[in-house]
mmCIF file of C-alpha atoms and ligand atoms in Angstrom:
data_model
loop_
_atom_site.group_PDB
_atom_site.id
_atom_site.type_symbol
_atom_site.label_atom_id
_atom_site.label_comp_id
_atom_site.label_asym_id
_atom_site.label_seq_id
_atom_site.Cartn_x
_atom_site.Cartn_y
_atom_site.Cartn_z
ATOM 1 C CA MET A 1 -2.292 25.868 20.736
ATOM 2 C CA SER A 2 -4.778 23.831 19.414
ATOM 3 C CA SER A 3 -7.238 26.165 17.769
ATOM 4 C CA GLY A 4 -10.112 23.434 17.556
ATOM 5 C CA THR A 5 -9.872 23.526 13.521
ATOM 6 C CA ASP A 6 -6.800 21.620 13.146
ATOM 7 C CA PHE A 7 -8.459 17.994 13.096
ATOM 8 C CA THR A 8 -8.109 16.063 10.162
ATOM 9 C CA LEU A 9 -11.480 14.498 10.662
ATOM 10 C CA ALA A 10 -14.450 16.634 12.098
ATOM 11 C CA ILE A 11 -18.050 14.228 12.683
ATOM 12 C CA GLU A 12 -20.518 16.389 14.168
ATOM 13 C CA GLY A 13 -24.271 15.178 14.858
ATOM 14 C CA LEU A 14 -23.822 12.005 12.233
ATOM 15 C CA THR A 15 -26.634 10.069 12.015
ATOM 16 C CA VAL A 16 -28.195 7.459 9.589
ATOM 17 C CA SER A 17 -31.065 5.783 10.065
ATOM 18 C CA PHE A 18 -31.987 2.531 8.055
ATOM 19 C CA ASP A 19 -36.080 2.395 7.963
ATOM 20 C CA GLY A 20 -36.226 4.326 11.223
ATOM 21 C CA PHE A 21 -33.615 2.313 12.952
ATOM 22 C CA LYS A 22 -30.778 4.631 13.594
ATOM 23 C CA ALA A 23 -27.493 2.629 13.032
ATOM 24 C CA VAL A 24 -25.278 5.871 13.827
ATOM 25 C CA ASP A 25 -27.042 8.447 16.167
ATOM 26 C CA ASP A 26 -26.082 11.754 16.446
ATOM 27 C CA LEU A 27 -22.161 10.923 16.759
ATOM 28 C CA ASN A 28 -19.718 13.493 17.284
ATOM 29 C CA MET A 29 -16.058 12.317 16.990
ATOM 30 C CA TYR A 30 -13.037 14.513 16.250
ATOM 31 C CA ILE A 31 -9.422 12.619 15.391
ATOM 32 C CA ASP A 32 -6.346 14.986 15.056
ATOM 33 C CA ARG A 33 -3.750 14.692 12.769
ATOM 34 C CA ASN A 34 -0.981 11.857 13.847
ATOM 35 C CA GLU A 35 -3.355 10.345 15.895
ATOM 36 C CA LEU A 36 -4.475 6.656 15.909
ATOM 37 C CA ARG A 37 -7.734 5.996 17.062
ATOM 38 C CA VAL A 38 -9.511 2.870 17.675
ATOM 39 C CA VAL A 39 -13.091 2.226 17.410
ATOM 40 C CA ILE A 40 -14.302 -0.726 19.661
ATOM 41 C CA GLY A 41 -17.804 -1.749 20.694
ATOM 42 C CA PRO A 42 -20.226 -5.120 20.348
ATOM 43 C CA ASN A 43 -21.356 -6.353 17.425
ATOM 44 C CA GLY A 44 -23.705 -4.224 15.744
ATOM 45 C CA ALA A 45 -22.780 -1.278 17.502
ATOM 46 C CA GLY A 46 -22.262 1.019 14.180
ATOM 47 C CA LYS A 47 -18.624 0.843 13.749
ATOM 48 C CA THR A 48 -18.406 -0.392 10.335
ATOM 49 C CA THR A 49 -21.184 2.052 9.203
ATOM 50 C CA VAL A 50 -19.293 5.005 10.410
ATOM 51 C CA LEU A 51 -16.294 4.034 8.144
ATOM 52 C CA ASP A 52 -19.108 3.088 5.379
ATOM 53 C CA LEU A 53 -20.511 7.075 5.749
ATOM 54 C CA ILE A 54 -16.887 8.941 6.183
ATOM 55 C CA CYS A 55 -16.080 6.827 2.609
ATOM 56 C CA GLY A 56 -19.180 7.888 1.128
ATOM 57 C CA LYS A 57 -20.706 4.213 1.001
ATOM 58 C CA THR A 58 -23.630 4.921 2.800
ATOM 59 C CA LYS A 59 -25.201 8.621 2.706
ATOM 60 C CA ALA A 60 -25.799 10.288 6.214
ATOM 61 C CA THR A 61 -29.329 11.327 7.089
ATOM 62 C CA ASP A 62 -28.046 14.308 9.014
ATOM 63 C CA GLY A 63 -24.831 15.538 10.406
ATOM 64 C CA SER A 64 -21.479 16.740 9.023
ATOM 65 C CA ILE A 65 -18.264 14.790 8.314
ATOM 66 C CA LYS A 66 -15.469 17.290 7.758
ATOM 67 C CA PHE A 67 -11.963 16.197 6.537
ATOM 68 C CA LYS A 68 -10.052 19.170 6.768
ATOM 69 C CA ASN A 69 -11.828 22.031 5.574
ATOM 70 C CA THR A 70 -14.072 19.556 2.765
ATOM 71 C CA GLU A 71 -17.633 18.526 3.773
ATOM 72 C CA LEU A 72 -17.682 14.613 2.657
ATOM 73 C CA THR A 73 -21.503 14.104 3.192
ATOM 74 C CA ARG A 74 -22.133 15.934 -0.256
ATOM 75 C CA LEU A 75 -19.161 13.891 -1.858
ATOM 76 C CA SER A 76 -18.943 11.106 -4.053
ATOM 77 C CA GLU A 77 -16.995 7.852 -3.061
ATOM 78 C CA HIS A 78 -14.569 8.467 -5.577
ATOM 79 C CA GLN A 79 -14.210 12.095 -4.770
ATOM 80 C CA ILE A 80 -13.780 10.978 -1.067
ATOM 81 C CA VAL A 81 -10.657 8.985 -2.090
ATOM 82 C CA ARG A 82 -9.104 11.801 -4.193
ATOM 83 C CA ALA A 83 -9.842 14.185 -1.287
ATOM 84 C CA GLY A 84 -7.249 11.600 0.657
ATOM 85 C CA VAL A 85 -9.260 9.369 2.182
ATOM 86 C CA GLY A 86 -8.173 5.506 2.337
ATOM 87 C CA ARG A 87 -10.052 2.573 3.571
ATOM 88 C CA LYS A 88 -9.455 -0.673 3.897
ATOM 89 C CA PHE A 89 -12.210 -3.251 4.024
ATOM 90 C CA GLN A 90 -12.224 -6.702 6.144
ATOM 91 C CA THR A 91 -11.217 -9.166 3.352
ATOM 92 C CA PRO A 92 -8.275 -8.170 1.257
ATOM 93 C CA SER A 93 -9.321 -6.686 -2.040
ATOM 94 C CA ILE A 94 -6.018 -7.557 -4.143
ATOM 95 C CA TYR A 95 -5.387 -8.890 -7.606
ATOM 96 C CA GLU A 96 -4.213 -12.708 -6.639
ATOM 97 C CA ASN A 97 -2.578 -13.298 -10.094
ATOM 98 C CA LEU A 98 -0.504 -10.485 -9.852
ATOM 99 C CA THR A 99 2.998 -10.280 -8.449
ATOM 100 C CA VAL A 100 3.005 -7.900 -4.831
ATOM 101 C CA PHE A 101 5.294 -5.271 -7.230
ATOM 102 C CA GLU A 102 2.157 -4.747 -9.923
ATOM 103 C CA ASN A 103 -0.085 -4.722 -7.308
ATOM 104 C CA LEU A 104 1.500 -1.589 -5.846
ATOM 105 C CA GLU A 105 2.148 -0.338 -9.579
ATOM 106 C CA ILE A 106 -1.560 -0.676 -10.332
ATOM 107 C CA SER A 107 -2.444 1.268 -7.182
ATOM 108 C CA TYR A 108 0.097 4.265 -7.523
ATOM 109 C CA PRO A 109 -2.265 7.498 -8.313
ATOM 110 C CA LYS A 110 -2.554 7.720 -11.991
ATOM 111 C CA GLY A 111 -2.395 11.382 -13.417
ATOM 112 C CA ARG A 112 0.187 12.633 -10.393
ATOM 113 C CA GLY A 113 3.401 14.246 -11.908
ATOM 114 C CA VAL A 114 3.485 16.141 -15.197
ATOM 115 C CA PHE A 115 0.448 15.327 -17.198
ATOM 116 C CA GLY A 116 0.677 11.895 -15.751
ATOM 117 C CA SER A 117 2.935 11.031 -18.479
ATOM 118 C CA LEU A 118 4.951 7.924 -18.594
ATOM 119 C CA THR A 119 8.384 9.211 -18.780
ATOM 120 C CA PHE A 120 11.455 7.553 -17.762
ATOM 121 C CA GLU A 121 12.052 9.770 -14.787
ATOM 122 C CA ARG A 122 8.267 8.651 -13.544
ATOM 123 C CA THR A 123 9.330 5.226 -13.731
ATOM 124 C CA ALA A 124 11.911 5.699 -12.139
ATOM 125 C CA GLU A 125 9.920 7.729 -9.338
ATOM 126 C CA ILE A 126 7.288 4.777 -9.363
ATOM 127 C CA ASP A 127 9.754 2.208 -8.839
ATOM 128 C CA THR A 128 11.181 4.103 -6.167
ATOM 129 C CA GLN A 129 8.077 4.376 -4.414
ATOM 130 C CA ILE A 130 7.126 0.852 -5.016
ATOM 131 C CA ARG A 131 10.458 -0.187 -3.295
ATOM 132 C CA LYS A 132 9.765 1.965 -0.355
ATOM 133 C CA ILE A 133 6.373 1.075 0.174
ATOM 134 C CA ALA A 134 7.223 -2.818 0.103
ATOM 135 C CA ALA A 135 9.897 -2.401 2.790
ATOM 136 C CA GLU A 136 7.369 -0.691 4.993
ATOM 137 C CA ILE A 137 4.724 -3.546 4.438
ATOM 138 C CA PHE A 138 7.464 -6.092 5.242
ATOM 139 C CA LEU A 139 7.270 -7.217 1.738
ATOM 140 C CA ASP A 140 10.501 -6.008 -0.188
ATOM 141 C CA GLN A 141 11.773 -9.717 -0.212
ATOM 142 C CA HIS A 142 8.449 -10.567 -1.910
ATOM 143 C CA LEU A 143 8.006 -8.232 -5.023
ATOM 144 C CA GLU A 144 8.233 -10.534 -7.487
ATOM 145 C CA GLN A 145 6.121 -12.970 -5.833
ATOM 146 C CA GLU A 146 2.375 -13.566 -6.878
ATOM 147 C CA ALA A 147 0.023 -12.485 -4.344
ATOM 148 C CA ALA A 148 -2.013 -15.398 -4.517
ATOM 149 C CA LEU A 149 1.496 -17.349 -2.935
ATOM 150 C CA LEU A 150 1.424 -14.724 0.098
ATOM 151 C CA SER A 151 0.241 -15.532 3.937
ATOM 152 C CA HIS A 152 -3.113 -13.894 4.894
ATOM 153 C CA GLY A 153 -1.231 -11.639 7.022
ATOM 154 C CA GLN A 154 1.090 -10.699 4.383
ATOM 155 C CA LYS A 155 -2.063 -10.189 2.001
ATOM 156 C CA GLN A 156 -3.547 -7.830 4.758
ATOM 157 C CA TRP A 157 -0.185 -5.799 4.671
ATOM 158 C CA LEU A 158 -0.333 -5.641 0.971
ATOM 159 C CA GLU A 159 -3.743 -4.265 0.506
ATOM 160 C CA ILE A 160 -2.507 -1.549 3.665
ATOM 161 C CA GLY A 161 0.490 -0.925 1.116
ATOM 162 C CA MET A 162 -2.084 -0.314 -1.948
ATOM 163 C CA LEU A 163 -3.416 2.175 0.226
ATOM 164 C CA LEU A 164 -0.353 4.072 1.561
ATOM 165 C CA ILE A 165 1.240 4.343 -2.274
ATOM 166 C CA GLN A 166 -2.216 6.808 -2.386
ATOM 167 C CA ASP A 167 -0.647 8.813 0.361
ATOM 168 C CA PRO A 168 -4.075 9.322 2.049
ATOM 169 C CA GLU A 169 -4.486 11.715 4.903
ATOM 170 C CA LEU A 170 -7.125 9.557 6.683
ATOM 171 C CA LEU A 171 -6.530 5.855 6.806
ATOM 172 C CA MET A 172 -9.376 3.445 7.918
ATOM 173 C CA LEU A 173 -8.784 -0.097 8.625
ATOM 174 C CA ASP A 174 -11.728 -2.352 9.192
ATOM 175 C CA GLU A 175 -10.188 -5.331 12.042
ATOM 176 C CA PRO A 176 -6.872 -5.044 10.158
ATOM 177 C CA VAL A 177 -5.407 -8.327 12.351
ATOM 178 C CA ALA A 178 -8.328 -10.823 12.208
ATOM 179 C CA GLY A 179 -7.016 -13.997 11.215
ATOM 180 C CA MET A 180 -3.311 -13.010 11.752
ATOM 181 C CA SER A 181 -0.655 -14.970 13.424
ATOM 182 C CA VAL A 182 0.920 -13.408 16.635
ATOM 183 C CA ARG A 183 4.189 -12.585 15.171
ATOM 184 C CA GLU A 184 2.039 -10.788 12.382
ATOM 185 C CA ARG A 185 -0.111 -8.900 15.186
ATOM 186 C CA GLU A 186 3.195 -7.740 16.427
ATOM 187 C CA GLN A 187 4.510 -6.544 13.227
ATOM 188 C CA THR A 188 0.910 -4.988 12.193
ATOM 189 C CA ALA A 189 0.977 -3.101 15.363
ATOM 190 C CA GLU A 190 4.746 -1.611 14.718
ATOM 191 C CA LEU A 191 3.358 -0.958 10.877
ATOM 192 C CA LEU A 192 0.465 1.055 12.028
ATOM 193 C CA GLN A 193 2.310 2.991 14.468
ATOM 194 C CA ARG A 194 5.118 4.169 12.102
ATOM 195 C CA ILE A 195 2.060 5.078 9.447
ATOM 196 C CA CYS A 196 0.221 7.523 11.288
ATOM 197 C CA HIS A 197 2.742 9.994 11.209
ATOM 198 C CA GLY A 198 1.804 12.717 9.130
ATOM 199 C CA ARG A 199 -1.765 11.304 8.698
ATOM 200 C CA SER A 200 -4.567 10.331 10.602
ATOM 201 C CA VAL A 201 -5.382 6.524 11.322
ATOM 202 C CA LEU A 202 -8.724 5.150 12.426
ATOM 203 C CA VAL A 203 -9.161 1.736 13.374
ATOM 204 C CA ILE A 204 -11.585 -0.671 14.134
ATOM 205 C CA GLU A 205 -10.422 -3.911 15.951
ATOM 206 C CA HIS A 206 -11.755 -6.355 18.391
ATOM 207 C CA ASP A 207 -8.289 -7.709 19.835
ATOM 208 C CA MET A 208 -7.992 -5.699 22.878
ATOM 209 C CA GLU A 209 -4.642 -6.607 23.291
ATOM 210 C CA PHE A 210 -3.706 -5.417 20.182
ATOM 211 C CA VAL A 211 -5.865 -1.929 21.081
ATOM 212 C CA ALA A 212 -4.422 -1.623 24.315
ATOM 213 C CA ARG A 213 -0.861 -1.377 21.851
ATOM 214 C CA ILE A 214 -1.654 0.847 19.140
ATOM 215 C CA ALA A 215 -4.344 3.411 20.393
ATOM 216 C CA HIS A 216 -3.567 6.703 21.302
ATOM 217 C CA ARG A 217 -7.397 7.050 22.186
ATOM 218 C CA VAL A 218 -10.313 4.837 21.993
ATOM 219 C CA THR A 219 -13.952 5.115 21.142
ATOM 220 C CA VAL A 220 -16.530 2.696 22.400
ATOM 221 C CA LEU A 221 -19.517 2.810 20.339
ATOM 222 C CA HIS A 222 -22.862 1.062 21.981
ATOM 223 C CA GLN A 223 -26.001 1.677 19.768
ATOM 224 C CA GLY A 224 -24.783 4.062 17.231
ATOM 225 C CA ARG A 225 -23.574 6.316 20.177
ATOM 226 C CA ILE A 226 -20.591 6.923 22.246
ATOM 227 C CA LEU A 227 -20.415 5.056 25.501
ATOM 228 C CA ALA A 228 -16.995 6.267 26.467
ATOM 229 C CA GLU A 229 -13.865 7.812 25.289
ATOM 230 C CA GLY A 230 -10.241 8.298 26.074
ATOM 231 C CA ALA A 231 -7.131 6.576 26.751
ATOM 232 C CA MET A 232 -7.104 2.760 26.705
ATOM 233 C CA GLU A 233 -6.362 2.315 30.766
ATOM 234 C CA LYS A 234 -9.282 4.769 31.355
ATOM 235 C CA VAL A 235 -12.004 3.225 28.701
ATOM 236 C CA GLN A 236 -11.024 -0.311 30.324
ATOM 237 C CA LYS A 237 -12.017 0.634 33.956
ATOM 238 C CA ASP A 238 -15.187 2.548 32.970
ATOM 239 C CA PRO A 239 -18.238 0.140 34.415
ATOM 240 C CA LYS A 240 -20.520 0.830 31.687
ATOM 241 C CA VAL A 241 -18.039 -0.211 29.024
ATOM 242 C CA ILE A 242 -17.090 -3.615 31.180
ATOM 243 C CA GLU A 243 -21.174 -4.086 31.087
ATOM 244 C CA VAL A 244 -22.095 -3.861 27.496
ATOM 245 C CA TYR A 245 -18.473 -5.091 25.944
ATOM 246 C CA LEU A 246 -15.204 -5.745 27.875
ATOM 247 C CA GLY A 247 -17.452 -8.146 30.527
ATOM 248 C CA HIS A 248 -18.334 -10.168 27.966
HETATM 249 P P1 ADP B 1 -20.695 -3.098 13.625
HETATM 250 O O1 ADP B 1 -19.474 -3.102 12.655
HETATM 251 O O2 ADP B 1 -20.090 -2.558 14.694
HETATM 252 O O3 ADP B 1 -20.788 -4.512 14.198
HETATM 253 P P2 ADP B 1 -22.788 -2.670 11.951
HETATM 254 O O4 ADP B 1 -22.026 -0.635 11.470
HETATM 255 O O5 ADP B 1 -22.232 -3.123 10.669
HETATM 256 O O6 ADP B 1 -21.767 -2.887 13.196
HETATM 257 O O7 ADP B 1 -23.934 -2.420 11.814
HETATM 258 C C1 ADP B 1 -24.764 -1.672 12.639
HETATM 259 C C2 ADP B 1 -26.061 -1.628 12.560
HETATM 260 O O8 ADP B 1 -26.751 -1.397 11.552
HETATM 261 C C3 ADP B 1 -26.406 -3.058 12.733
HETATM 262 O O9 ADP B 1 -27.837 -3.328 13.525
HETATM 263 C C4 ADP B 1 -26.941 -3.378 11.030
HETATM 264 O O10 ADP B 1 -27.694 -4.507 10.895
HETATM 265 C C5 ADP B 1 -27.014 -2.227 10.914
HETATM 266 N N1 ADP B 1 -26.777 -1.974 9.239
HETATM 267 C C6 ADP B 1 -25.600 -1.945 8.817
HETATM 268 N N2 ADP B 1 -25.796 -1.453 7.638
HETATM 269 C C7 ADP B 1 -26.903 -1.531 7.240
HETATM 270 C C8 ADP B 1 -27.848 -1.214 5.929
HETATM 271 N N3 ADP B 1 -27.226 -0.627 4.905
HETATM 272 N N4 ADP B 1 -29.067 -1.426 5.790
HETATM 273 C C9 ADP B 1 -29.981 -1.807 6.938
HETATM 274 N N5 ADP B 1 -29.418 -1.937 8.203
HETATM 275 C C10 ADP B 1 -27.911 -1.794 8.306
HETATM 276 MG MG1 MG B 2 -18.381 -4.172 11.352
#
């Protein structure tokens, strides 16, 4: 039985005001463990700002963001990452001159394991983990390749891998399939469905075909507020949603 306190993320009354303009206005949103939530809405609706608030890049004017039992609005960006929140920005931030393997290695959380010391066992453990993640992101055949030579889609996957290796309980992705080929989109849909097991995934996306394929639930934002929320089939038929977003 769900008790109402099992949410990975519980956002209540969240508001941010930029010089009196409320980009996010009294938002309530709850995301479960194992859930893949997609946030959609017109440009300027406040979608990216919600991610900025969750990851601490922007400070809330009012309201609460509970991640399990931790209040995130009081923490720094760095503390929020350490609490288990990973966020991917629209443009991939990978190290172009390093290999795929090295990019994953550099992202492996430091200080995990006994004193964070680099013993033989630890090196083997990191190596195993890197190969596992590389396979998950379709890059196991590219471990020694310089990241600069990857396709745009492969770079996006590498950055997802760099987050996955930190094993976040909440993973947030801002427009992950922008600029991807049809085939890469299909693979990304499969990847996202796989990685929401054991964690929560929050995705902002415009590609409705892609949204329909991945979303467990959809939240439609408009002018910093929730216009509609629920299953894609329901949200798609909502006259309010068609008027402000899907109709265009
Ligand atoms: P979306 O991602 O849905 O397109 P954003 O969250 O980027 O929308 O922006 C929502 C609104 O908030 C926009 O009108 C934007 O100009 C404004 N905004 C976002 N961040 C800031 C900021 N740091 N300072 C002032 N205005 C901002
Ligand atoms: Mg945005």
